[in-house]
Coordinates of C-alpha atoms in Angstrom, one line a residue:
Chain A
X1 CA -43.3 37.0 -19.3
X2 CA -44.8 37.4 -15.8
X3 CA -47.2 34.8 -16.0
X4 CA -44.8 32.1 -17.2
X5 CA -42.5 33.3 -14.3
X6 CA -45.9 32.4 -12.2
X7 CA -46.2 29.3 -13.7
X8 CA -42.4 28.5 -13.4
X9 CA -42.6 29.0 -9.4
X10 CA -45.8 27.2 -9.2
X11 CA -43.7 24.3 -10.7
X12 CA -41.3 24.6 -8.5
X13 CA -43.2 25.1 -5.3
X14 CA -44.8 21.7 -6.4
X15 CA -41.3 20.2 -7.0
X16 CA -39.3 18.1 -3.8
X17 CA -36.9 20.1 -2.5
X18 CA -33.2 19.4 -4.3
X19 CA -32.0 20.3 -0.5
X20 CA -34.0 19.9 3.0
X21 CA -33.0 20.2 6.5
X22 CA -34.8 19.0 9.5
X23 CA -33.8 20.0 13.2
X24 CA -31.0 19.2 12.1
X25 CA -27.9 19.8 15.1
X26 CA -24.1 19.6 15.4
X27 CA -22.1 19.7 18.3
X28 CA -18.3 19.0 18.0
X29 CA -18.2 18.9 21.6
X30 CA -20.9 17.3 24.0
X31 CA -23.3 20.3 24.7
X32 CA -21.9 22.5 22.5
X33 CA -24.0 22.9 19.3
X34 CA -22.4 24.6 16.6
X35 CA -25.7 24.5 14.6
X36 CA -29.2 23.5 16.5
X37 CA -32.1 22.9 15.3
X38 CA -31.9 23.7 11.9
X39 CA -34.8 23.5 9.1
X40 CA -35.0 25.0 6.1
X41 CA -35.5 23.7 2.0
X42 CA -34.2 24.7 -1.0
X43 CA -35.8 23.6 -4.5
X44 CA -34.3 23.5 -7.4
X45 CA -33.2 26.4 -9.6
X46 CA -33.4 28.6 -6.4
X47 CA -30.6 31.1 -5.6
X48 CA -29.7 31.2 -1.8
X49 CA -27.6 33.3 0.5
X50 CA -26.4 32.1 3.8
X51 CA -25.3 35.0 5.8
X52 CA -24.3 35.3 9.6
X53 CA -21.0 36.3 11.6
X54 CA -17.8 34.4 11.8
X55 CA -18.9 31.0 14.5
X56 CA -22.6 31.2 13.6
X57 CA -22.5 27.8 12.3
X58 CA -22.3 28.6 8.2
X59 CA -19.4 26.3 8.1
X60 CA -20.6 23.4 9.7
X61 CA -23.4 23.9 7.3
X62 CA -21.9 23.7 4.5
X63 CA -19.5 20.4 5.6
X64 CA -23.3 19.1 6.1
X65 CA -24.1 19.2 3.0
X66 CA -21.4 17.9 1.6
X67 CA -21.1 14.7 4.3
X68 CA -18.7 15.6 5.1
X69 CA -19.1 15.6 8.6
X70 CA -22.4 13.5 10.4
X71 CA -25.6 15.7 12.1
X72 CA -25.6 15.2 15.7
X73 CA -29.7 15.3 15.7
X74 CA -32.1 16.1 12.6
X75 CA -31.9 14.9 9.0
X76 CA -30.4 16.0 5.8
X77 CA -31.6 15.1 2.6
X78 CA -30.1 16.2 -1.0
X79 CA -31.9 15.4 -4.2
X80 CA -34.1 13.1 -1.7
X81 CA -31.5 10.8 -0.3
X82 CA -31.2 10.9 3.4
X83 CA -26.8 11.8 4.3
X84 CA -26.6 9.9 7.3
X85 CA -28.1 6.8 5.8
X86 CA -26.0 7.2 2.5
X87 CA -22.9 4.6 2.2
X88 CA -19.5 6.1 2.6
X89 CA -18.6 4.7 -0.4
X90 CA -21.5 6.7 -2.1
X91 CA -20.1 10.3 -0.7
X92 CA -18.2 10.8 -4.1
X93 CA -21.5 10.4 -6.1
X94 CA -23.4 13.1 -4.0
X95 CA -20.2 15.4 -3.9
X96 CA -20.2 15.1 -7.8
X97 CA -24.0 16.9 -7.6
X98 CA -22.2 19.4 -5.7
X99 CA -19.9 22.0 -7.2
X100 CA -18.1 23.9 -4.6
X101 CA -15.8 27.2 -5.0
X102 CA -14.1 28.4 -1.9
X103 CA -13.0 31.9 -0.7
X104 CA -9.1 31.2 -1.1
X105 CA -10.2 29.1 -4.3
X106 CA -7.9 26.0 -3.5
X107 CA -6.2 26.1 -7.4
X108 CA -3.2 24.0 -7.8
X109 CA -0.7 26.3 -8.4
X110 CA 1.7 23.8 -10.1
X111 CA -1.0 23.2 -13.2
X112 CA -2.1 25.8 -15.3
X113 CA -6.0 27.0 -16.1
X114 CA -6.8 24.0 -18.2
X115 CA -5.1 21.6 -15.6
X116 CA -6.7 23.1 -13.0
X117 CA -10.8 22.5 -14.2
X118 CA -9.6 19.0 -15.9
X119 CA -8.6 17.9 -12.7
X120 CA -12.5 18.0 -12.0
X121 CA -12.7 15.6 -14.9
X122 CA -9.9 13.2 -14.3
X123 CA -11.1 12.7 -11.1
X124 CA -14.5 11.2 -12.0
X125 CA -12.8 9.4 -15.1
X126 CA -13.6 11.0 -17.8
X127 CA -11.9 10.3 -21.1
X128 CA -9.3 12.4 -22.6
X129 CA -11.9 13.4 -25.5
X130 CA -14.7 14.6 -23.1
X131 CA -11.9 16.5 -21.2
X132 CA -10.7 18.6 -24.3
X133 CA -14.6 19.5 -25.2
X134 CA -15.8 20.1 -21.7
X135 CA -13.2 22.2 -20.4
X136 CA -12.9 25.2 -23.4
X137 CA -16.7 25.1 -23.0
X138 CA -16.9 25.5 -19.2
X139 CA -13.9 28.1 -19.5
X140 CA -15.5 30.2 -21.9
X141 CA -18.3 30.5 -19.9
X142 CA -16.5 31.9 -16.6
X143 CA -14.7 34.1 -19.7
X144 CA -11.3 33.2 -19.5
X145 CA -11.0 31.5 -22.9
X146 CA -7.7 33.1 -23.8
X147 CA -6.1 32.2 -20.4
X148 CA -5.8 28.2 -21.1
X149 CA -1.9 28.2 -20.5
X150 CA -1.9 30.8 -17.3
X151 CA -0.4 29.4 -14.3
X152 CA -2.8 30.7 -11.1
X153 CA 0.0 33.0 -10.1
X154 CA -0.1 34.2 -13.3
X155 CA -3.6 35.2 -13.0
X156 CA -5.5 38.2 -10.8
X157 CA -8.1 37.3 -7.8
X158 CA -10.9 37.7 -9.6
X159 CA -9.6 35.2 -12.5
X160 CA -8.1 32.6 -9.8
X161 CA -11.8 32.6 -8.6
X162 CA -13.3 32.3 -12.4
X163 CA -11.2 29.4 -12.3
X164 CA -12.5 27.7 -9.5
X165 CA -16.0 28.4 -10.9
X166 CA -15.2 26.7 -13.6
X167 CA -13.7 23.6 -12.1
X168 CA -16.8 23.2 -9.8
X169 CA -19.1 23.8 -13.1
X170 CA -17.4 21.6 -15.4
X171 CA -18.6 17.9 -14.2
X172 CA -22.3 19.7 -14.4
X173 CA -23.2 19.4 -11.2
X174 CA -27.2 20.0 -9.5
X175 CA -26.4 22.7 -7.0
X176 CA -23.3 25.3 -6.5
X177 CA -22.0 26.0 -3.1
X178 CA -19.5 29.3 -2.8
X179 CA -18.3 29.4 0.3
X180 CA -17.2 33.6 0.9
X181 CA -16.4 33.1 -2.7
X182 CA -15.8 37.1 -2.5
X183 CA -14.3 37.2 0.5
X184 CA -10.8 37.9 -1.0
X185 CA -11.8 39.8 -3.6
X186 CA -12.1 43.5 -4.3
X187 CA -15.4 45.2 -5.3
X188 CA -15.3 45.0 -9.0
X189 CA -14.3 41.4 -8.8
X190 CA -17.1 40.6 -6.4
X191 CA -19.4 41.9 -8.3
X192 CA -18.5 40.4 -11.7
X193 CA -18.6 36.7 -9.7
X194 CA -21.3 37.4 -8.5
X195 CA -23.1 38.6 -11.6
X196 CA -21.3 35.3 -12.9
X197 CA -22.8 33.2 -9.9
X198 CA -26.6 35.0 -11.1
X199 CA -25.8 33.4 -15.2
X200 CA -25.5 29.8 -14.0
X201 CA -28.2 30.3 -11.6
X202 CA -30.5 31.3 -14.7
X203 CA -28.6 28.5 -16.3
X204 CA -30.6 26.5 -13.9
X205 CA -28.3 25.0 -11.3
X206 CA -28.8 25.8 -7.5
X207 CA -26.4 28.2 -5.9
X208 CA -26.1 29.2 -2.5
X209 CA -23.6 31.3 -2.1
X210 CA -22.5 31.5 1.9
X211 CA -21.7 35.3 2.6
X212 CA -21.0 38.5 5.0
X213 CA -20.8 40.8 2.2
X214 CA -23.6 42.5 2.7
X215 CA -23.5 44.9 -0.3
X216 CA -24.2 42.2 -2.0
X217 CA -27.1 40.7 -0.4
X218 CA -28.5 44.1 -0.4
X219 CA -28.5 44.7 -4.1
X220 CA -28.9 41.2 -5.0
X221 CA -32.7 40.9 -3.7
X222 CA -32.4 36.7 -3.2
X223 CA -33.4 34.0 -0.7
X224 CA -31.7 34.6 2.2
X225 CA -31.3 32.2 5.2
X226 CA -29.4 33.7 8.2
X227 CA -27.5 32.3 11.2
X228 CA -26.6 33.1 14.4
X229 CA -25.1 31.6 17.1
X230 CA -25.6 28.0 15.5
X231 CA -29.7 29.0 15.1
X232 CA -31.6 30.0 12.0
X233 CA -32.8 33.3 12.6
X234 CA -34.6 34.6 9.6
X235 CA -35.3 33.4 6.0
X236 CA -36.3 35.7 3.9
X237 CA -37.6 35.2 0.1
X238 CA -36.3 38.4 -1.7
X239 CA -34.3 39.8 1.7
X240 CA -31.1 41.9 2.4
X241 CA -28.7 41.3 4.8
X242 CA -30.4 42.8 8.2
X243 CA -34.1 41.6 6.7
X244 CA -36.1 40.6 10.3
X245 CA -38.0 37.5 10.3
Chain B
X1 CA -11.4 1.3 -12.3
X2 CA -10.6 2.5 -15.3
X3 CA -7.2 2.0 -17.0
X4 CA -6.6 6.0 -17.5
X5 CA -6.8 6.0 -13.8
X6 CA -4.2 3.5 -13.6
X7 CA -1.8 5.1 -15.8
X8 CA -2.8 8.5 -14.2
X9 CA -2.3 6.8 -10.7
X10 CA 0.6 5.6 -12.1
X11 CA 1.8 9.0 -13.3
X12 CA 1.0 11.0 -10.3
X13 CA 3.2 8.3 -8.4
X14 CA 6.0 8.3 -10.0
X15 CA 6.2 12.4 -9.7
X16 CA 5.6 12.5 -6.2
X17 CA 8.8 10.0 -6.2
X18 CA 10.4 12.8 -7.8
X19 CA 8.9 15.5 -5.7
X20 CA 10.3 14.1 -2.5
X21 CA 13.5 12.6 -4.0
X22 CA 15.5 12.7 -0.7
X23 CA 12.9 10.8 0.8
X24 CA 12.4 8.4 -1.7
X25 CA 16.2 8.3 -1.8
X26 CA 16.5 7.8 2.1
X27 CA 13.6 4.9 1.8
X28 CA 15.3 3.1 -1.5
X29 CA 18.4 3.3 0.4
X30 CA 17.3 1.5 3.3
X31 CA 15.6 -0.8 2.2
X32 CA 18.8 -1.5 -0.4
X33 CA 20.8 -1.8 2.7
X34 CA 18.5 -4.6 4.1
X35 CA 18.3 -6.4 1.3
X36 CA 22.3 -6.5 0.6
X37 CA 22.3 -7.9 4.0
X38 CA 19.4 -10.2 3.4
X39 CA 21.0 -11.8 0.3
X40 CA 24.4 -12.2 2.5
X41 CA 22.4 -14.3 4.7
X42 CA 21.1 -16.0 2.2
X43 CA 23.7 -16.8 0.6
X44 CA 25.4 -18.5 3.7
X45 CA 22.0 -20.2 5.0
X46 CA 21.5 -20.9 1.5
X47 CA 24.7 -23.5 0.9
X48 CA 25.7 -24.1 4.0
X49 CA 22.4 -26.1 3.6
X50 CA 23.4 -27.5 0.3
X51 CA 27.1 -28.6 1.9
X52 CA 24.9 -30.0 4.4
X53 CA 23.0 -32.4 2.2
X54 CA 25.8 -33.1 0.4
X55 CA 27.7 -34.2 3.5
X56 CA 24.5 -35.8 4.8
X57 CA 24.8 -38.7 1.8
X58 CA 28.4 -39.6 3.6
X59 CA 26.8 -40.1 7.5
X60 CA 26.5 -43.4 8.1
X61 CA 26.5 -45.5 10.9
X62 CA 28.5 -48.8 11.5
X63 CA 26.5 -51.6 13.3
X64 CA 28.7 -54.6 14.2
X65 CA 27.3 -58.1 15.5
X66 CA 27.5 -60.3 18.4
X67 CA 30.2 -63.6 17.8
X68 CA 28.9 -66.1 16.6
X69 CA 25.4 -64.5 15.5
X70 CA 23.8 -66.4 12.9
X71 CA 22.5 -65.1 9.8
X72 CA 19.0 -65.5 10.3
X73 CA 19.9 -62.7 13.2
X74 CA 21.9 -60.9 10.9
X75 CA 19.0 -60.3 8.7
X76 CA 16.6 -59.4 11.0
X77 CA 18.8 -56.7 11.8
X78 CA 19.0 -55.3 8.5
X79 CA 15.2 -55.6 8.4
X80 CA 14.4 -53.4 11.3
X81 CA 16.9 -51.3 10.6
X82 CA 15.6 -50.5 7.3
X83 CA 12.3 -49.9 8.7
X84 CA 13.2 -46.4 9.7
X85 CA 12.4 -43.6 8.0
X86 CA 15.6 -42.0 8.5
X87 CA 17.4 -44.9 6.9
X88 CA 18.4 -44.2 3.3
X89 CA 20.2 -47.0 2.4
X90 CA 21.9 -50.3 4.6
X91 CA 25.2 -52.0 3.2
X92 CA 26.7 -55.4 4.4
X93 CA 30.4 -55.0 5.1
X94 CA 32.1 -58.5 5.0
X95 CA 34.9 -59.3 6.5
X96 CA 37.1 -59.4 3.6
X97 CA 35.7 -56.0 2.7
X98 CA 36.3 -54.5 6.1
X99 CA 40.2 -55.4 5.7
X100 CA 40.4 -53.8 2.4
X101 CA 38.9 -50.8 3.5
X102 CA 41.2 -50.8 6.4
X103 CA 43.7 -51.0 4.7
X104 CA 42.5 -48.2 1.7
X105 CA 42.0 -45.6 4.8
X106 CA 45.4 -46.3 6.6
X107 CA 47.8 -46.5 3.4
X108 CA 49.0 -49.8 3.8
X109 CA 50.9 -51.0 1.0
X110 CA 51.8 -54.7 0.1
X111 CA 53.3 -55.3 3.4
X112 CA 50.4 -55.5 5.2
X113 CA 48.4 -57.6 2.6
X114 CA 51.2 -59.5 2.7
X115 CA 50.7 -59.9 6.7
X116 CA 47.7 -60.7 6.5
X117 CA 47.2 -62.6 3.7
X118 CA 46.1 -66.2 5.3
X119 CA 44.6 -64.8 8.2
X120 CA 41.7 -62.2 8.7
X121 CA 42.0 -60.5 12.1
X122 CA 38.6 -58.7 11.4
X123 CA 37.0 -62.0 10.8
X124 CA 34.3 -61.3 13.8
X125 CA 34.0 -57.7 12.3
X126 CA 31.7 -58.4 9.2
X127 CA 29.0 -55.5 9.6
X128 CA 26.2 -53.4 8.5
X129 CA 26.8 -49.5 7.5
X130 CA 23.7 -47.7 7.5
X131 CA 23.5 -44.4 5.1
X132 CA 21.0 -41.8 6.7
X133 CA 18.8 -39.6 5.1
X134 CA 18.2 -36.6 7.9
X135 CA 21.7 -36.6 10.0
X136 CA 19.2 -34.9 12.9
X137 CA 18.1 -38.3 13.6
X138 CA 21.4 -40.2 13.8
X139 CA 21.1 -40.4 17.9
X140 CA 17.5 -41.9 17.8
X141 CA 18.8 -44.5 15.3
X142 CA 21.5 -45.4 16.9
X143 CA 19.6 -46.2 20.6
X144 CA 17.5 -47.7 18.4
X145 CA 20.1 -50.4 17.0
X146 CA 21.8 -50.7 20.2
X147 CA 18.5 -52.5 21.6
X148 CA 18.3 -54.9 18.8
X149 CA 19.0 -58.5 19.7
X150 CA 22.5 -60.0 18.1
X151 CA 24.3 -56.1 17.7
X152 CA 28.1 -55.9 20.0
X153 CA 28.1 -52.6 19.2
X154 CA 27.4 -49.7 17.2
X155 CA 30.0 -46.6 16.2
X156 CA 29.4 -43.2 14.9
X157 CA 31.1 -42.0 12.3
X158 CA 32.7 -38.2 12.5
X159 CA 29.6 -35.5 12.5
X160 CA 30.9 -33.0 10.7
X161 CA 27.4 -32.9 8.5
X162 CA 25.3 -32.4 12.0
X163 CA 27.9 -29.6 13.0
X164 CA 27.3 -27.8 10.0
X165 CA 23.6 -28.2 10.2
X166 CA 23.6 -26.8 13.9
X167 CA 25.3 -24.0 12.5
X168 CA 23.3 -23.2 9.7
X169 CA 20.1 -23.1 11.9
X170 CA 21.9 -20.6 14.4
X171 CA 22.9 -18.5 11.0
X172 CA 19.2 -18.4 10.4
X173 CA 18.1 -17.3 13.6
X174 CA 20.6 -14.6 13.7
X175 CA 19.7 -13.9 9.9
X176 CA 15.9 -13.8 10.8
X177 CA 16.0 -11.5 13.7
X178 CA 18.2 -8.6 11.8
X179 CA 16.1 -8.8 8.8
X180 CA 13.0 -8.4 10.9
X181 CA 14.4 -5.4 12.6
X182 CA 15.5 -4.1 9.1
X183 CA 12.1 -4.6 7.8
X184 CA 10.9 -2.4 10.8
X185 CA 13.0 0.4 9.7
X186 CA 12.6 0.3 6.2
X187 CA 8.8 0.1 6.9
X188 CA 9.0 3.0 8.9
X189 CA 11.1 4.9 6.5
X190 CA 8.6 4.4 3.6
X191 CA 6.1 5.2 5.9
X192 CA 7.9 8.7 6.2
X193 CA 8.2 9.6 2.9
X194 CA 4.2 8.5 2.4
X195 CA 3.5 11.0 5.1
X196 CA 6.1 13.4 3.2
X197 CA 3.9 13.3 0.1
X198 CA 0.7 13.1 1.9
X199 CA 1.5 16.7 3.4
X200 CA 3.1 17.9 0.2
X201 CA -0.5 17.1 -1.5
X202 CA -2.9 17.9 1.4
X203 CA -4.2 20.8 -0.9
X204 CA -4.7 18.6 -3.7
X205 CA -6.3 16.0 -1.4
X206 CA -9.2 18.1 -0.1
X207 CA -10.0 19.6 -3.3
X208 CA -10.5 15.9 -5.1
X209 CA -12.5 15.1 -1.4
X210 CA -14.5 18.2 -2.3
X211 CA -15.0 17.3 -6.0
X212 CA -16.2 13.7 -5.6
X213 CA -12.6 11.8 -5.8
X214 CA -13.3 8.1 -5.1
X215 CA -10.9 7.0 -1.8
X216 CA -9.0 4.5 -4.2
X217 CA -8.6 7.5 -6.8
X218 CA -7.1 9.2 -3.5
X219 CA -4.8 6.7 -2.4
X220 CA -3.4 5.2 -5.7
X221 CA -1.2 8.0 -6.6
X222 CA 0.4 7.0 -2.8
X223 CA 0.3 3.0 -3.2
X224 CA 2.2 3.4 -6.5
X225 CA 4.9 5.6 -4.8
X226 CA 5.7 3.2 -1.8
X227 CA 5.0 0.0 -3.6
X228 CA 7.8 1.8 -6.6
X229 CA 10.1 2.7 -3.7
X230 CA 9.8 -1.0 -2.4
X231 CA 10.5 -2.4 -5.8
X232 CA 13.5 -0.2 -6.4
X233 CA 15.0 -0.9 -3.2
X234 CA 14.7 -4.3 -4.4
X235 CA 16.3 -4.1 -7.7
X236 CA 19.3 -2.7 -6.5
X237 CA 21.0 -5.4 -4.0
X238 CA 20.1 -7.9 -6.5
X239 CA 22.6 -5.9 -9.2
X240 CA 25.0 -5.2 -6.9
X241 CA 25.0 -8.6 -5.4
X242 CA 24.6 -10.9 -8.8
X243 CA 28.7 -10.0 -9.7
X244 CA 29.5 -10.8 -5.8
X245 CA 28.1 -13.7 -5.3
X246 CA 29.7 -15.1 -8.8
X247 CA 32.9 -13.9 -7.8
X248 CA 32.5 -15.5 -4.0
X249 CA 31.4 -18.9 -6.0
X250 CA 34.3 -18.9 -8.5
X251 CA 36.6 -18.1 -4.9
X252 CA 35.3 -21.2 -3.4
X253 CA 35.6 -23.5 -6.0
X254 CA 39.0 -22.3 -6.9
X255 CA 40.8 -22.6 -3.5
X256 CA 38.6 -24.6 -1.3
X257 CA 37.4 -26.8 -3.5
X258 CA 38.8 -29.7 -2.3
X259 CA 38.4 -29.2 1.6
X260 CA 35.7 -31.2 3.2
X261 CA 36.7 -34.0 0.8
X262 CA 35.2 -32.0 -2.5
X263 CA 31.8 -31.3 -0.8
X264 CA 32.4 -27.8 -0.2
X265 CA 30.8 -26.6 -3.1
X266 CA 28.9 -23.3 -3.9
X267 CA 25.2 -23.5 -5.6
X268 CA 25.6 -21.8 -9.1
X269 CA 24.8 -18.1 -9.8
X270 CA 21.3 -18.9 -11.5
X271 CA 20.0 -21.1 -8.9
X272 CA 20.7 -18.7 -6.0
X273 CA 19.5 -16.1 -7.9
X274 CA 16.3 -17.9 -9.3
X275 CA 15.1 -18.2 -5.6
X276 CA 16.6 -15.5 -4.7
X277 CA 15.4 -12.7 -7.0
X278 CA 11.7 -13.0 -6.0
X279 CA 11.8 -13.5 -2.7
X280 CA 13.5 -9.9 -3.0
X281 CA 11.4 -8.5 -5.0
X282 CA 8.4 -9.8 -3.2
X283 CA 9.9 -8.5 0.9
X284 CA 10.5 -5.0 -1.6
X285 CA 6.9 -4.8 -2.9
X286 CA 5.3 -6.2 0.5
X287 CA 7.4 -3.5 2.7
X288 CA 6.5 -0.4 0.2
X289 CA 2.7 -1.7 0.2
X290 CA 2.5 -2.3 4.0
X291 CA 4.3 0.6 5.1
X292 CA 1.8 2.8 2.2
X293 CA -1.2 1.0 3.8
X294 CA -0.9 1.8 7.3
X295 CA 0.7 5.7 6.6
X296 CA -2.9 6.2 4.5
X297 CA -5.0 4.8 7.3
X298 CA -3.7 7.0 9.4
X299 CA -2.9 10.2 7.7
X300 CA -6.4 10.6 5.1
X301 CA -9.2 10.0 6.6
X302 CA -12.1 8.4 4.4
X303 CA -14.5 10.5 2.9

């Protein structure tokens, strides 16, 4: 198994990064960066934490990525397109690579479970037909398969954020960005999203999961990019949290 | 655009109607209100200018000659005079004619036939009455005819047509300027209840920002709602005014329908209504859709 795991990360050391950052900078206000001079990659099929304190700049990250704010300085590319050169009107495509799950999951509370991850899928058009078979599939992957009908306040932390899961799974999307998607969760729950987060990873899709928990980091053993103070400050390939450079 | 996401547009329109019923109610309401008032206007502006062209086939002008003028004279008068534009029709008056008419307007009876029987006293009165097709222009014609060579003198007849027609344009000013202003405020209203929903939803906006929405998919749901809430607002003063106006119509016929010499007469139901009804619907349509627009540029920003 070992040497096809070799021969797997030769592959994809050979592969163009599915995410790349170069000195990339944002400043909200004029000298103040919130990120600076940022670099990193990310290839595809890689699991990534981005750790670092309230204000070091993970936020502004991740609205990077997902255009939808501009880099002051620097250059962001996803699956090789360039962000800042991309059309506005072609924001929806790249936001439809990207699944994102949230730490106070953003559900609609007025639709149940099914409602909820079909929303994914009535927003890019699908038909009624690819709805019904995509959405028990995606749901019995994050294992709620008996909780169709549940309304979200029906349904405990750890299951509002199997929810979101699924919604940001279900249109298929390249990479998975969780954004402190533990961060209102107890242990047990963390750990089983997590643990959830790891089986699409394998699946092959790209997550980076933006943290503090560092339990988690520590036990997990994956990439890990940290911030601080708007700077990258260590990335480590099989790190914990307080991994030096 | 596919036509599930009309009909889901469509769908998610109509229940944010619901959702923010007061507002929607508040909007509908207003713009009902303008409307009533609009039609009201219209109504007024509408046959005062058909009692106006009515009376404008009855302006005429009389144009006597100079003693003694011959007829070659008396023809080139009518010539130039028909050359106008504003001249719809010119009518020798002999005479004989001008007697009997005399006599038709002042209720003679046989006595003063009788009077006048061998002699003529209008016998240097034979003239011209000239039929106009814009009363506006009666002045201009008539300095016009005074300079022509062989006319004595030329007399107005009452202006009742050109009265009516300066009154109909200051109804329309007055009419314009309200229904602007009640435009503004509908417009504004609707703009409200947009913003209303566009709170009411912020949640459900970011997350279909965050999973690849398109900006139309966004702003549908919204354009429905207002452009509903216009058309609404619309249908409603046309079915509460339709049985008005007929009764207002059937009023006028009934009692006044002999003032002004039969000409004050009300334009039927359907013929109001037929240019009515979309002009309504249209300003309905146009303020929900305007007032949507601008609440969306401002409130969700693209992308």
């Amino acid at each position: 198994m070992s040497e096809y795991n070799d021969i797997l990360n030769q592959f994809r050391e050979e592969e163009p990064p599915i995410i790349e950052l170069e000195g990339v900078s944002k400043a909200y206000q004029k000298d103040v960066d919130a990120i600076k001079d940022v670099s990193f990659s990310i290839k595809k099929g890689e699991f990534v934490f981005i750790v670092g304190k309230s204000g070091s700049g993970k936020s502004t990250l991740i609205k990077l990525l997902l255009r939808a704010i501009s880099p002051t300085k620097g250059k962001i590319y996803v699956n090789g397109r360039e962000l800042s050169r991309m059309h506005r009107t072609s924001i929806p495509k790249l936001r439809r690579k990207i699944g994102v799950v949230f730490q106070d999951f953003k559900l609609l509370n007025d639709r149940n479970v099914f409602e909820n991850v079909a929303f994914a899928q009535r927003v890019i058009e699908k038909s009624a037909r690819e709805i019904n078979r995509n959405v028990p599939a995606v749901l019995s992957v994050v294992g709620l398969s008996d909780k169709y009908n549940s309304l979200p306040n029906e349904l405990s932390g750890g299951e509002k954020q199997r929810v979101a899961v699924a919604r940001a799974l279900v249109n298929n999307p390249m990479i998975l960005l969780a954004d402190e998607p533990t961060g209102n969760l107890d242990p047990k729950n963390s750990w089983e999203i997590m643990t959830l987060l790891g089986e699409i990873n394998k699946r092959g899709t790209t997550v980076i999961v933006v943290t503090h928990n560092e339990e988690i980091v520590n036990v997990m053993q994956k990439r890990v990019i940290k911030m601080e103070n708007g700077h990258l400050v260590s990335d480590v390939r099989k790190g914990g949290y307080e991994n030096e450079t | 655009m596919k036509l599930r996401t009309l009909v889901y547009s469509g769908k998610q329109g109509v229940k944010s109607i619901y959702r923010n019923r007061l507002f929607s109610l508040a909007a509908i309401g207003t713009i009902t209100a303008s409307l009533i008032l609009f039609g009201f206007f219209f109504f007024i502006t509408e046959n005062l200018s058909h009692i106006v062209d009515r009376l404008q086939t009855e302006v005429a002008v009389s144009v006597f000659f100079e003693p003694g003028a011959s007829d070659e004279v008396v023809a080139n008068i009518k010539t130039q005079i028909e050359s106008r534009a504003e001249v719809a029709e010119v009518v020798y008056i002999s005479p004989e004619e001008a007697l009997e008419i005399y006599k038709e307007n002042n209720n003679q009876g046989e006595e003063f036939s009788e009077t006048f029987k061998d002699v003529n006293p209008l016998e240097e009165y034979d003239s011209y009455t000239v039929y106009l097709n814009d009363v506006d222009m009666q002045e201009s014609l008539v300095s016009y005819i005074e300079r022509l060579e062989g006319v004595r003198t030329v007399k107005n007849n009452e202006n009742v047509a050109k009265n009516f027609s300066v009154f109909n344009s200051a109804v329309g000013y007055v009419c314009t300027a309200i229904i602007v202003l009640l435009i503004g405020i509908a417009t504004f209203l609707i703009s409200n209840t947009i913003s209303t929903g566009i709170s009411v939803r912020a949640g459900e906006i970011e997350i279909m920002k965050n999973i690849g929405a398109t900006d139309f998919f966004i702003r549908a749901p919204f354009l429905v709602e207002g452009i509903l809430i216009g058309f609404l607002g619309a249908l409603v003063p046309i079915g509460i005014l339709y049985p008005i106006y007929g009764r207002i119509e059937g009023f006028v016929a009934e009692k006044l329908g002999n003032t002004l010499g039969g000409k004050l007469e009300f334009l039927p139901v359907g013929e109001v209504f037929g240019k009515m009804v979309p002009i309504m619907l249209a300003i309905g349509v146009g303020i929900g859709a305007i007032g949507t627009m601008v609440t969306l540029r401002k409130k969700i920003r693209r992308y």
